[in-house]
mmCIF file of C-alpha atoms and ligand atoms in Angstrom:
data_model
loop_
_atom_site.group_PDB
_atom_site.id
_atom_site.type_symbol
_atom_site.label_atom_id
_atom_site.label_comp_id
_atom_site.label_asym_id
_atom_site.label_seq_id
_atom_site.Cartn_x
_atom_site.Cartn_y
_atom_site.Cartn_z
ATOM 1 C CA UNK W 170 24.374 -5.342 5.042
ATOM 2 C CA UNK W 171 23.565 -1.601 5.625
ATOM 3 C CA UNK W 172 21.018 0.108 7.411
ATOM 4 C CA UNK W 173 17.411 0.960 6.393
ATOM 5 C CA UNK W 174 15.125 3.555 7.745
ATOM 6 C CA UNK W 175 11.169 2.113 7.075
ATOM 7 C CA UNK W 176 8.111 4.408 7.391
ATOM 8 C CA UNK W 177 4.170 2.795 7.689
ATOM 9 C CA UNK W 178 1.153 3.845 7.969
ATOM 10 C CA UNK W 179 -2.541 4.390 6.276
ATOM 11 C CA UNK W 180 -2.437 6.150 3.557
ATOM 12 C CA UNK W 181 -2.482 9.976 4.121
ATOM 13 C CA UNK W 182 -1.112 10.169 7.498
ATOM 14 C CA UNK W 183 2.087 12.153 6.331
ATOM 15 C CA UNK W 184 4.472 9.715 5.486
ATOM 16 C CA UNK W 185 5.774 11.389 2.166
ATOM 17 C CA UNK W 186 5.909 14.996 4.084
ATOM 18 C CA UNK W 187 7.721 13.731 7.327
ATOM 19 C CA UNK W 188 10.318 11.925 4.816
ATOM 20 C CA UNK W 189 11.017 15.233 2.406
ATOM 21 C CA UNK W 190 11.793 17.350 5.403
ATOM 22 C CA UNK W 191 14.059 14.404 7.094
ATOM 23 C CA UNK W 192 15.888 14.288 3.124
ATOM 24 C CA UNK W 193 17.231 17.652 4.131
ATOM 25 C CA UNK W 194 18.835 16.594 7.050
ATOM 26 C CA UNK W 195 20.042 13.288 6.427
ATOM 27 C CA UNK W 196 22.533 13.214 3.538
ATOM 28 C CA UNK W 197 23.147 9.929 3.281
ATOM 29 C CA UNK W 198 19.107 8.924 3.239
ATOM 30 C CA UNK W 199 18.272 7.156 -0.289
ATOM 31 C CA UNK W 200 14.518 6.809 -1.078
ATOM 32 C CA UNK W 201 13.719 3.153 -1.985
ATOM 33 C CA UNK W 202 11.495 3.685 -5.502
ATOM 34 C CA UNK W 203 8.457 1.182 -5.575
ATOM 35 C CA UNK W 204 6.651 0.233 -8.140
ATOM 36 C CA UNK W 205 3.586 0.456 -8.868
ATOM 37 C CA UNK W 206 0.313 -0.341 -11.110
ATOM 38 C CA UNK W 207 -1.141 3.205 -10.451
ATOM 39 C CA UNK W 208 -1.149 6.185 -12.515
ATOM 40 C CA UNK W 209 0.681 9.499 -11.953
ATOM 41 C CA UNK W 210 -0.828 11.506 -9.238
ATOM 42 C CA UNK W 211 -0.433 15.632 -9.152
ATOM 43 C CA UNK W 212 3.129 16.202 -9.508
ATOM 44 C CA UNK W 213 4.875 12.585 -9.279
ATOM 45 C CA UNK W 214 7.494 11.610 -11.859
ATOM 46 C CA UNK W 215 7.956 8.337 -13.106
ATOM 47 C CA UNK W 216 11.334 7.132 -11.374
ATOM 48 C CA UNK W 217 11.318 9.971 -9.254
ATOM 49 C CA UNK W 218 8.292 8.746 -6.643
ATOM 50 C CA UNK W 219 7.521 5.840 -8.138
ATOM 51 C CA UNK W 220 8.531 3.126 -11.001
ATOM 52 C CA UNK W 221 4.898 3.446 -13.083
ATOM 53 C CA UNK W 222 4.066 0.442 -14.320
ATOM 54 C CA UNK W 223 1.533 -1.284 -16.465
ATOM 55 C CA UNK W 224 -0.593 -3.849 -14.809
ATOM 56 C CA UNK W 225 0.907 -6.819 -17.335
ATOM 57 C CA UNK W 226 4.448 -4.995 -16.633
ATOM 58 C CA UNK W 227 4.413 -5.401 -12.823
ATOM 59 C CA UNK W 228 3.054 -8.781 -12.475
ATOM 60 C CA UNK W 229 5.561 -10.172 -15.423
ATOM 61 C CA UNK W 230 8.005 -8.860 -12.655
ATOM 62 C CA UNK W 231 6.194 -10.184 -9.685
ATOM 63 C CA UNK W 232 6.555 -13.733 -12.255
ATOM 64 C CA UNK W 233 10.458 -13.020 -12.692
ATOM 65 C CA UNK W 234 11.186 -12.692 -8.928
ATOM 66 C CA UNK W 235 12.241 -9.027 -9.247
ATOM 67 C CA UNK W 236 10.214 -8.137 -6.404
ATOM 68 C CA UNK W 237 11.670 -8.616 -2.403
ATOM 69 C CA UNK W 238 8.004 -7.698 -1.517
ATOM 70 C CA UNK W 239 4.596 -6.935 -2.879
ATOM 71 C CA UNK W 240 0.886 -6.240 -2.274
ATOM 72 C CA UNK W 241 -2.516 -5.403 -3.838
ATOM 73 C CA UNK W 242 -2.740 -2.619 -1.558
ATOM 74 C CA UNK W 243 -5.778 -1.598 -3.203
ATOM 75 C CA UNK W 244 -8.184 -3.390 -5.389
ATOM 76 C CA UNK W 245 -7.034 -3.642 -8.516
ATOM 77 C CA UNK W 246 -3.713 -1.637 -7.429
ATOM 78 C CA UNK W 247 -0.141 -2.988 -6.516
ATOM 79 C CA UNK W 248 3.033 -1.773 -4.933
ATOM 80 C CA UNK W 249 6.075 -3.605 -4.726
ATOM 81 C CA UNK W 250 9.699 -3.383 -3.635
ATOM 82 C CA UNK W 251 11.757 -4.129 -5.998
ATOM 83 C CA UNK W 252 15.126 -5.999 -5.163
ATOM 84 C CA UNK W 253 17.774 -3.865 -7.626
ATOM 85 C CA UNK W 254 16.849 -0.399 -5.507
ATOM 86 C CA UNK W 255 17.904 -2.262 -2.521
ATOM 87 C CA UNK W 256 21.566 -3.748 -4.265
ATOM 88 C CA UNK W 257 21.327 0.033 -5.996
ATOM 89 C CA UNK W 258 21.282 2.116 -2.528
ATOM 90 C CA UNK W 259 23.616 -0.242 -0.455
ATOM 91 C CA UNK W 260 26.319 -0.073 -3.528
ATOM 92 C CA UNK W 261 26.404 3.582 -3.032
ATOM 93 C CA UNK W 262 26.670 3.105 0.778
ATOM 94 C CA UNK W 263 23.746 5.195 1.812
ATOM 95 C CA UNK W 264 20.916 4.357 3.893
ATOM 96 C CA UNK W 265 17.586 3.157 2.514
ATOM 97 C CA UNK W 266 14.249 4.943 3.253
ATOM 98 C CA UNK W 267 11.273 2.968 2.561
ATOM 99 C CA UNK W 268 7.577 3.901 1.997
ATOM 100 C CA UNK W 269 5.352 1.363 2.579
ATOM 101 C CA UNK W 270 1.843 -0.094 3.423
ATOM 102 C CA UNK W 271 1.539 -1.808 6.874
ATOM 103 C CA UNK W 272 2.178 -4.985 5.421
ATOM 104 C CA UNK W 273 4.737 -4.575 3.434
ATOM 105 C CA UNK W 274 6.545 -2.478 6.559
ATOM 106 C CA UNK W 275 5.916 -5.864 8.375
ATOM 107 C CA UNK W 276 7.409 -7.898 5.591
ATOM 108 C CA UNK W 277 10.626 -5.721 5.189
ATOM 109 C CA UNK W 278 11.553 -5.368 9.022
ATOM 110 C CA UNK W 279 11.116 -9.381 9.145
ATOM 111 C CA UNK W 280 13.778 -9.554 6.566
ATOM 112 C CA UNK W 281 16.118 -6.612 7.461
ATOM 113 C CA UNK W 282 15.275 -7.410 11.070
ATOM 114 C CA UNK W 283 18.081 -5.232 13.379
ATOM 115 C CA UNK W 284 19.434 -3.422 10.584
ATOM 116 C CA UNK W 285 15.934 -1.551 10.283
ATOM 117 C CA UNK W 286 13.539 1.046 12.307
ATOM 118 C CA UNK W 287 10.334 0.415 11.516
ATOM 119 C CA UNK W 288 8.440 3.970 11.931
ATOM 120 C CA UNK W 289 4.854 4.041 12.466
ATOM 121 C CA UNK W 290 2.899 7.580 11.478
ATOM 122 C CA UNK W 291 -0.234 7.878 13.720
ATOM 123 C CA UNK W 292 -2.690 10.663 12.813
ATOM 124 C CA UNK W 293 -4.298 12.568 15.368
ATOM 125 C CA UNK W 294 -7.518 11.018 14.313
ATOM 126 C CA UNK W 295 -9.325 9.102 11.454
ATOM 127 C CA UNK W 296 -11.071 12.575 10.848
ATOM 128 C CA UNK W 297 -8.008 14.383 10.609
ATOM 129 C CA UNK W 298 -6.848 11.661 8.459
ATOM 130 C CA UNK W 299 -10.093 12.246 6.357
ATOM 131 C CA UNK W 300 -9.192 16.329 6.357
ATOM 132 C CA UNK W 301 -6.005 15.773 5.165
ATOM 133 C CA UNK W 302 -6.659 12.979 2.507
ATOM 134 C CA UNK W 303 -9.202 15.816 1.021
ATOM 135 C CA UNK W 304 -6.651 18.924 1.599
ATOM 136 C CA UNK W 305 -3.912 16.898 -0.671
ATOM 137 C CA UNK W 306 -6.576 17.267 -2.991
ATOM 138 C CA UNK W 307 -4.831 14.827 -5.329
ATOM 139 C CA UNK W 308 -6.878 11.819 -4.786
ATOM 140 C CA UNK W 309 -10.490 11.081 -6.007
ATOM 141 C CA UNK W 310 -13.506 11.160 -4.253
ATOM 142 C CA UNK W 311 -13.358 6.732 -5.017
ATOM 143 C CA UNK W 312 -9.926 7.049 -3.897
ATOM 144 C CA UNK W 313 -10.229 8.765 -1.001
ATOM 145 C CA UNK W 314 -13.113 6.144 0.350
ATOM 146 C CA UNK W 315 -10.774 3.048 -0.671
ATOM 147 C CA UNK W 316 -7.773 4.946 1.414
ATOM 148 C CA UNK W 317 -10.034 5.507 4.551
ATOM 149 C CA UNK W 318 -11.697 1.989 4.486
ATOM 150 C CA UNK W 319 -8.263 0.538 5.136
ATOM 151 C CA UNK W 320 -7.034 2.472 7.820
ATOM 152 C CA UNK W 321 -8.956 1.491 10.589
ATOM 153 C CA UNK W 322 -7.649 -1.766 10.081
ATOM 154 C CA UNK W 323 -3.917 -0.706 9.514
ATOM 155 C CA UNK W 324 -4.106 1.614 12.345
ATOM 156 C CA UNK W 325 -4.817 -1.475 14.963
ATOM 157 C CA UNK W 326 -0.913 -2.565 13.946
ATOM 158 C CA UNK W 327 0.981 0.597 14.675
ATOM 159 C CA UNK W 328 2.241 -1.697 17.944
ATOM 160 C CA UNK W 329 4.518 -3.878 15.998
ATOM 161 C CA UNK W 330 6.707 -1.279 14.643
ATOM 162 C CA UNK W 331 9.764 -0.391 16.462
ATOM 163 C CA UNK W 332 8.327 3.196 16.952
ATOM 164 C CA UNK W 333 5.209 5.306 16.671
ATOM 165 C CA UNK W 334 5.423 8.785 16.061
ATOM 166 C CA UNK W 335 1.698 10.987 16.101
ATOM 167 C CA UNK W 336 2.081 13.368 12.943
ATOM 168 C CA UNK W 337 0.180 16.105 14.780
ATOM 169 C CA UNK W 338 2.358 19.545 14.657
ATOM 170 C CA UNK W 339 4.557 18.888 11.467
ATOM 171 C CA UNK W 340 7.484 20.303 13.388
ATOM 172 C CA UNK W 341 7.205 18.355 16.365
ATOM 173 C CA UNK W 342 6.676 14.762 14.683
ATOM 174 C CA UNK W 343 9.775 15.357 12.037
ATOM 175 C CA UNK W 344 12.277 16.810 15.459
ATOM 176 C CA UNK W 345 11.095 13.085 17.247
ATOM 177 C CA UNK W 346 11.422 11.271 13.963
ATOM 178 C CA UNK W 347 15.438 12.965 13.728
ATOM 179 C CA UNK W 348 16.417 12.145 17.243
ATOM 180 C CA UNK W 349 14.834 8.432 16.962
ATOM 181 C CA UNK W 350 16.703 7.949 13.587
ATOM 182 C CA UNK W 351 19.793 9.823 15.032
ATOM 183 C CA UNK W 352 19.911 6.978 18.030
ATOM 184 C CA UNK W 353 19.591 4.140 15.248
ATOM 185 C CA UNK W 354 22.130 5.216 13.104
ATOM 186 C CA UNK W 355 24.823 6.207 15.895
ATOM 187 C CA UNK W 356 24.347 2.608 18.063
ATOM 188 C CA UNK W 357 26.708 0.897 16.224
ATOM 189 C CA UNK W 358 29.404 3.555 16.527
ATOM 190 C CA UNK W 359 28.777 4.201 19.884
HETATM 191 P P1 ADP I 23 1.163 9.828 2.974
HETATM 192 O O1 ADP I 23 2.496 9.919 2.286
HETATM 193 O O2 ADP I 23 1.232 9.108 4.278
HETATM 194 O O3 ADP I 23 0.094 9.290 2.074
HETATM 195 P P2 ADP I 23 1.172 12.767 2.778
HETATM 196 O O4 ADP I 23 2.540 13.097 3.226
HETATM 197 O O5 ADP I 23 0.849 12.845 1.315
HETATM 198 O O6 ADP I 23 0.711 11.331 3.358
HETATM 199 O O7 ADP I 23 0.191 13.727 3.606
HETATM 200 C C1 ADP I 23 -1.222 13.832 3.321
HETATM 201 C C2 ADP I 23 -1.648 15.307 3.364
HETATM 202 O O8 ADP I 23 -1.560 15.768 4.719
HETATM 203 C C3 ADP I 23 -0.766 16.240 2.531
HETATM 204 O O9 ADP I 23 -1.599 17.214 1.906
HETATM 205 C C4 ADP I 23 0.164 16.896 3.569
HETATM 206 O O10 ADP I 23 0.563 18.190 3.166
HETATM 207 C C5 ADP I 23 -0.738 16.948 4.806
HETATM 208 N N1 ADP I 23 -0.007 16.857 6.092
HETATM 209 C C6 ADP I 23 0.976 15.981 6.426
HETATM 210 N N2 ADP I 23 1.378 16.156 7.703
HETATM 211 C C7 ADP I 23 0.638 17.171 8.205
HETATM 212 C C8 ADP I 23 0.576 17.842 9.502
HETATM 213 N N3 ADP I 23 1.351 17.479 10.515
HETATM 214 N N4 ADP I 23 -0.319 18.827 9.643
HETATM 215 C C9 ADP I 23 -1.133 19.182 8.608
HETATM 216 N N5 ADP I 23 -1.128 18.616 7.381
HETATM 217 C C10 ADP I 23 -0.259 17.611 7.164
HETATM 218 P P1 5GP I 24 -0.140 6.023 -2.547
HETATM 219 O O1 5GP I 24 -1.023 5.552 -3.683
HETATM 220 O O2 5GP I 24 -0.900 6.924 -1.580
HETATM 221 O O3 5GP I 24 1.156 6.603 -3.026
HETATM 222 O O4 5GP I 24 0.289 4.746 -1.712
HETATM 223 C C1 5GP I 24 -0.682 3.874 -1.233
HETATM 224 C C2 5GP I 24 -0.087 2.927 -0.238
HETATM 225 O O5 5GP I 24 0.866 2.053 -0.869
HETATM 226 C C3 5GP I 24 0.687 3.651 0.881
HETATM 227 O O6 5GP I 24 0.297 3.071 2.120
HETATM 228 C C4 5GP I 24 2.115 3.363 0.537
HETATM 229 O O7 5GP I 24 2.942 3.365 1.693
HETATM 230 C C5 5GP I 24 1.999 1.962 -0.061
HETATM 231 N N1 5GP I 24 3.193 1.570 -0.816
HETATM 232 C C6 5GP I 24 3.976 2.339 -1.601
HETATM 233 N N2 5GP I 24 5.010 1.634 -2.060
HETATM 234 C C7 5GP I 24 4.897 0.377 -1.581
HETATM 235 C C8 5GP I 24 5.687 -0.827 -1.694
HETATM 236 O O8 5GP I 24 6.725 -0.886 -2.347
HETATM 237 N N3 5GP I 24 5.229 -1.917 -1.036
HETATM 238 C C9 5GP I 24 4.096 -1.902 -0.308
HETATM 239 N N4 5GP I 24 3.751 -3.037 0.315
HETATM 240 N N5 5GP I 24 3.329 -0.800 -0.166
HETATM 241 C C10 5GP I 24 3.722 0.319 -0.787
#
């Protein structure tokens, strides 16, 4: 088994930022693709952020057993992890980086156990986490209210993750995030 790097937390709080910038350091990180039911949003490429699927697509896979974990993160709206990015990353002997929603971070470290860090992002504050969900200004006004209604509750779990990090300076959280990763990877080797 290899190593896998997960991040958590409410939608918005900076997961997708605080993992580009640790891309460029860590050359052996490989982003773990999810699937999803959603459409496109701004910029994202199908394959590149996410696997975009059909409704009827993703839950014929959910049916198949293609999937190592799954929600309905929001109403109507599902995620998943599918198993071939995890045999897909491990065959190339790089680490995984995951993306997920509180639950499904729970899910994965229960099966990866040890040979994950489970990272929580913490916002400053649910009305920074507000700003910021409008300043991405990607995400409906419907979309927006769905994200923050969540949150509150997700938030209240950041203590069962293996670390919290509060995504307040940009700088700051992605330097703690490298050093916390840096101690992961190295323990073996030590
Ligand atoms: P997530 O992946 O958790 O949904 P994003 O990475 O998309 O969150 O971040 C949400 C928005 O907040 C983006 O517009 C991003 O540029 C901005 N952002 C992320 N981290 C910070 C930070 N430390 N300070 C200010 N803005 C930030
Ligand atoms: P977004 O629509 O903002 O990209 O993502 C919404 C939420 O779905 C985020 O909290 C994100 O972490 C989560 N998510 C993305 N991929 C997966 C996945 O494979 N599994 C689970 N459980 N959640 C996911």
């Amino acid at each position: 088994m290899g190593k896998a790097i997960l991040f958590s937390a409410p939608s918005g709080c900076g997961k997708t930022t605080i993992i580009h910038e640790l891309m460029k350091y860590f050359d052996c990180f490989e982003f773990s693709i999810s699937a999803t039911s959603r459409k496109p949003r701004g910029e994202e490429h199908d394959g590149v952020d996410y696997y975009f699927l059909s409704h009827d697509e993703f839950m014929r896979r959910v049916e198949a057993g293609e999937f190592l974990e799954w929600e309905e993160v929001y109403a109507g709206t599902c995620y998943g992890t599918l198993k071939s990015e995890i045999n897909r990353i491990w065959d190339s002997g790089r680490v995984i980086v995951f993306d997920v929603d509180v639950n499904g971070g729970r899910n994965i470290k229960r099966y990866f156990n040890d040979d994950a860090l489970s990272i929580f992002v913490m916002p400053p504050s649910i009305e920074v986490l507000e700003q910021r969900l409008r300043s991405r200004g990607t995400d409906s006004e419907e979309s927006i209210s769905k994200r923050l209604a969540r949150s509150a509750e997700e938030l209240k779990q950041a203590p069962v993750f293996d670390v919290t990090i509060i995504n307040d300076d940009l700088q700051r959280a992605v330097d703690e995030t490298r050093r916390v990763i840096e101690k992961f990877i190295n323990a073996e080797t030590i």
